[in-house]
Coordinates of C-alpha atoms and ligand atoms in Angstrom, one line a residue:
M672 CA 83.8 71.3 166.9
P673 CA 86.1 68.1 166.7
K674 CA 84.6 65.2 165.0
I675 CA 83.8 61.9 166.9
V676 CA 84.7 58.8 165.5
I677 CA 83.3 55.5 167.2
A678 CA 84.5 52.3 167.2
N679 CA 81.4 49.4 167.7
W680 CA 83.2 46.3 167.6
K681 CA 79.8 44.3 167.6
N682 CA 80.5 40.1 168.7
K683 CA 84.4 40.6 168.2
P684 CA 87.0 39.6 168.4
Q685 CA 86.5 36.2 169.6
A686 CA 89.6 36.4 172.4
L687 CA 90.4 38.4 174.8
V688 CA 94.0 38.8 173.5
E689 CA 92.7 40.1 170.8
A690 CA 90.9 42.5 172.1
E691 CA 94.0 43.7 173.9
E692 CA 95.8 44.1 170.8
L693 CA 93.1 46.5 169.5
L694 CA 93.0 48.5 172.8
E695 CA 96.8 49.1 172.3
A696 CA 96.7 49.7 168.9
N697 CA 94.0 52.6 169.5
E698 CA 96.5 53.4 172.5
N699 CA 100.0 53.9 170.2
F700 CA 97.9 56.3 168.0
M701 CA 95.9 58.8 170.6
E702 CA 99.3 58.5 172.5
T703 CA 100.4 61.9 170.2
G704 CA 97.0 64.0 170.8
K705 CA 94.7 64.2 168.2
N706 CA 92.0 66.9 167.2
F707 CA 89.0 64.6 167.2
G708 CA 86.9 62.6 170.0
L709 CA 87.5 58.6 170.2
V710 CA 85.1 56.3 171.7
I711 CA 85.6 52.5 171.7
C712 CA 82.7 50.4 172.0
P713 CA 83.7 46.8 172.8
P714 CA 81.4 43.8 173.8
F715 CA 80.4 43.6 177.0
I716 CA 82.4 40.5 177.8
Y717 CA 85.6 43.0 177.9
L718 CA 84.5 46.7 179.0
E719 CA 86.3 45.6 182.4
E720 CA 89.2 44.5 180.9
A721 CA 89.5 47.6 179.1
A722 CA 88.5 50.3 181.6
K723 CA 91.2 48.9 183.8
F724 CA 93.3 49.2 180.2
F725 CA 92.1 52.6 180.0
S726 CA 92.7 53.8 183.8
T727 CA 96.3 53.0 183.4
S728 CA 96.7 54.2 179.7
R729 CA 96.9 57.9 178.1
L730 CA 93.3 56.8 176.3
S731 CA 91.9 57.6 179.2
Q732 CA 92.7 61.2 178.8
T733 CA 92.1 61.0 174.6
A734 CA 89.3 58.5 174.5
S735 CA 86.3 57.3 176.3
L736 CA 84.8 53.8 176.3
G737 CA 80.8 53.3 175.2
A738 CA 78.7 49.8 175.7
Q739 CA 76.7 48.2 173.0
D740 CA 73.5 48.1 174.5
L741 CA 72.2 48.0 178.4
A742 CA 69.3 46.6 180.1
I743 CA 65.5 48.2 180.0
D744 CA 65.2 48.9 183.1
D745 CA 67.9 48.7 186.3
K746 CA 65.3 47.3 189.0
S747 CA 63.6 44.3 187.4
S748 CA 65.4 40.8 187.3
L749 CA 66.5 40.6 184.2
T750 CA 68.8 37.4 183.3
G751 CA 71.6 37.9 181.1
E752 CA 71.4 41.6 181.1
V753 CA 73.7 44.4 182.2
S754 CA 72.8 47.2 183.9
G755 CA 73.1 51.3 183.2
A756 CA 73.9 51.2 186.6
M757 CA 77.0 49.0 186.4
L758 CA 78.5 50.9 183.0
N759 CA 78.2 54.1 184.8
N760 CA 80.0 52.3 187.8
L761 CA 82.9 50.7 185.6
G762 CA 83.2 54.1 183.9
V763 CA 81.4 53.6 180.6
R764 CA 80.2 57.2 179.3
Y765 CA 78.4 56.1 176.1
V766 CA 75.9 53.5 175.3
I767 CA 74.8 52.8 171.8
I768 CA 71.0 52.8 171.8
G769 CA 68.7 50.7 168.8
H770 CA 71.5 49.7 166.8
S771 CA 69.9 48.3 163.9
E772 CA 70.9 44.7 164.1
R773 CA 69.1 45.0 167.9
R774 CA 65.9 46.8 166.2
W775 CA 66.2 44.4 163.3
K776 CA 67.6 40.8 163.9
L777 CA 66.9 41.1 167.6
G778 CA 63.7 42.3 167.9
E779 CA 63.7 45.4 169.6
S780 CA 60.5 47.5 168.7
D781 CA 60.9 51.3 169.0
A782 CA 59.1 50.7 172.5
V783 CA 61.8 49.2 173.8
V784 CA 64.3 51.1 172.2
N785 CA 62.8 54.2 173.6
Q786 CA 62.7 53.0 177.3
K787 CA 66.5 51.9 177.0
L788 CA 66.9 55.1 175.8
K789 CA 65.4 56.8 179.0
T790 CA 67.1 54.2 181.3
A791 CA 70.6 55.5 179.8
L792 CA 69.7 59.0 180.3
A793 CA 68.8 58.5 184.4
D794 CA 71.9 56.2 184.4
G795 CA 74.1 59.1 183.5
L796 CA 75.1 57.5 180.3
I797 CA 75.1 59.1 176.9
P798 CA 73.3 57.6 174.4
I799 CA 74.4 57.2 170.7
V800 CA 71.1 56.9 169.3
C801 CA 70.9 54.9 165.7
I802 CA 68.2 56.2 163.4
G803 CA 67.9 54.2 159.9
E804 CA 65.6 53.4 157.1
Q805 CA 65.7 49.8 155.8
S806 CA 65.6 50.7 152.2
R807 CA 66.1 54.0 150.5
E808 CA 62.4 54.2 148.7
D809 CA 60.1 56.9 148.0
G810 CA 59.1 58.4 151.7
F811 CA 62.3 57.0 153.4
E812 CA 61.8 60.7 155.2
N813 CA 58.7 59.8 156.6
I814 CA 60.1 56.5 158.1
I815 CA 62.9 58.4 159.8
R816 CA 60.6 61.2 161.1
E817 CA 58.3 58.3 162.4
Q818 CA 61.6 56.0 163.9
V819 CA 63.0 59.8 165.7
A820 CA 59.5 60.2 166.9
N821 CA 58.6 57.0 168.9
T822 CA 62.4 56.4 169.5
F823 CA 62.4 59.7 171.5
A824 CA 58.7 59.5 172.9
G825 CA 58.0 61.0 175.7
L826 CA 61.4 63.4 176.4
D827 CA 61.9 66.8 176.2
G828 CA 64.5 68.9 174.6
Q829 CA 67.0 68.8 176.9
A830 CA 67.5 65.5 177.5
V831 CA 66.9 64.8 173.7
G832 CA 69.9 67.2 173.3
K833 CA 72.1 65.1 175.7
C834 CA 72.2 62.3 172.6
L835 CA 74.5 61.5 169.7
I836 CA 72.6 60.7 166.9
A837 CA 73.8 58.2 164.5
Y838 CA 72.3 58.2 161.2
E839 CA 72.8 54.5 159.8
P840 CA 70.5 53.1 156.8
V841 CA 70.2 49.5 157.3
W842 CA 70.7 49.1 153.4
A843 CA 74.5 50.3 154.5
I844 CA 75.4 48.3 157.2
S845 CA 78.4 46.3 156.1
T846 CA 77.4 42.9 157.2
N847 CA 73.9 42.9 155.7
P848 CA 73.2 40.9 152.0
G849 CA 74.3 43.2 149.4
A850 CA 75.2 46.2 151.5
R851 CA 77.0 49.3 149.8
P852 CA 78.3 52.8 151.6
D853 CA 76.0 55.4 150.9
N854 CA 77.5 58.7 149.7
P855 CA 78.2 61.7 152.1
E856 CA 75.7 63.8 149.7
S857 CA 72.8 61.8 150.0
A858 CA 73.5 60.8 154.1
L859 CA 73.5 64.4 154.4
E860 CA 70.1 64.6 152.7
A861 CA 68.8 62.2 155.7
M862 CA 70.7 63.8 158.3
G863 CA 69.1 67.3 157.0
V864 CA 65.8 65.2 157.7
I865 CA 66.7 64.1 160.9
R866 CA 68.5 67.7 162.0
D867 CA 65.1 69.0 160.8
F868 CA 62.2 67.2 162.4
I869 CA 64.7 67.4 166.2
K870 CA 64.8 70.8 165.8
E871 CA 60.9 71.4 164.9
K872 CA 59.7 68.5 167.5
Y873 CA 62.0 69.1 170.5
G874 CA 63.5 72.8 170.1
V875 CA 67.1 71.5 169.6
G876 CA 69.0 73.1 167.2
E877 CA 72.1 71.6 167.8
I878 CA 72.6 68.2 168.1
S879 CA 75.8 65.8 166.8
V880 CA 74.5 63.6 164.0
L881 CA 77.7 61.2 163.2
Y882 CA 77.2 58.6 159.8
G883 CA 77.7 54.7 160.0
G884 CA 77.5 52.2 157.6
S885 CA 80.2 50.4 155.6
V886 CA 82.8 53.0 156.2
N887 CA 86.1 52.1 155.2
P888 CA 90.0 53.5 154.7
A889 CA 89.0 54.5 151.1
N890 CA 85.8 56.1 151.7
V891 CA 86.3 58.2 155.2
R892 CA 87.3 61.2 154.3
G893 CA 84.2 61.9 152.3
F894 CA 82.5 61.7 154.8
L895 CA 84.5 63.6 157.9
G896 CA 85.4 66.2 154.6
K897 CA 81.5 67.5 155.4
E898 CA 81.2 70.0 158.0
K899 CA 77.7 68.4 158.9
I900 CA 79.1 65.4 159.4
D901 CA 79.6 65.3 163.0
G902 CA 81.7 62.3 163.2
I903 CA 81.5 58.6 162.1
L904 CA 80.5 54.7 163.7
V905 CA 82.5 51.9 162.0
G906 CA 81.7 48.5 162.7
G907 CA 83.5 45.8 160.9
A908 CA 86.5 47.9 160.0
S909 CA 86.8 49.4 163.7
V910 CA 88.2 45.7 164.3
K911 CA 90.8 45.2 161.5
K912 CA 93.5 47.0 162.7
E913 CA 95.0 48.1 159.6
D914 CA 92.1 49.7 158.4
W915 CA 91.1 51.0 161.6
E916 CA 94.9 52.6 162.1
K917 CA 94.1 54.1 158.6
I918 CA 91.0 55.7 159.4
L919 CA 91.8 57.3 163.1
A920 CA 95.0 58.6 160.5
I921 CA 92.6 60.4 158.4
A922 CA 90.4 61.5 161.2
A923 CA 93.4 63.3 162.2
E924 CA 94.1 64.7 159.6
T925 CA 90.5 66.3 159.1
E926 CA 89.3 69.8 161.0
Ligands
PGA1878 P1 80.0 48.6 159.6 O1 78.9 49.1 160.9 O2 80.9 49.9 159.2 O3 80.6 47.3 159.4 O4 78.8 48.4 158.4 C1 78.6 49.7 161.6 C2 77.5 49.6 162.4 O5 76.5 48.9 162.6 O6 77.2 50.3 163.3

């Protein structure tokens, strides 16, 4: 299976011209035809421009656009929100759901994340569902299982099977105080807990599980080198052009 590499730009860069430079860097790299799947998730404000860029460049053949969030439903009036239908109409294929910054810094409960996940599926988007414990302490496995159960509540195996999962331990996200990357072995342990639970509860034996949290050019090989790590979700390094090009180059070498 080709690995999946996801760029989560978060609320960066601050100017459209810088966003265009980043898109160009991705296009230049992807021109040669790579053996991994690339998903770029810019902030909402750049999505329309990114969609135009994609449609007139080879990126549309080698990469996909993702959003970082969506409105909880398409029918209510929700000031400031962007609906999944709008995203779909723009050509966005993926959407990040339940990122830890939305859960813990912006107060999204499991119930809200669950509803957004259902909306994303109804709107025909592929959810990238973020799961991760806040600290790696005894019993973290149960915290992960509970988060998975609440996040996927009410969905059947068919719906769960359409999702990608990003295991993102909150303590490893680069912008959190004292953050340090997980190591591939311990990430795999947590990912195993997620996979086993999904298999047991929803009967889904095959689901892509990616790692995210302080991925950088120095450690990316270790993560992508593991057969059972299906890809990476990269935040900070995805908007640093040099780091990102190094990460893409290493991803291209990894089978
Ligand atoms: P990071 O962010 O790579 O900067 O740790 C990952 C994420 O928050 O998705």
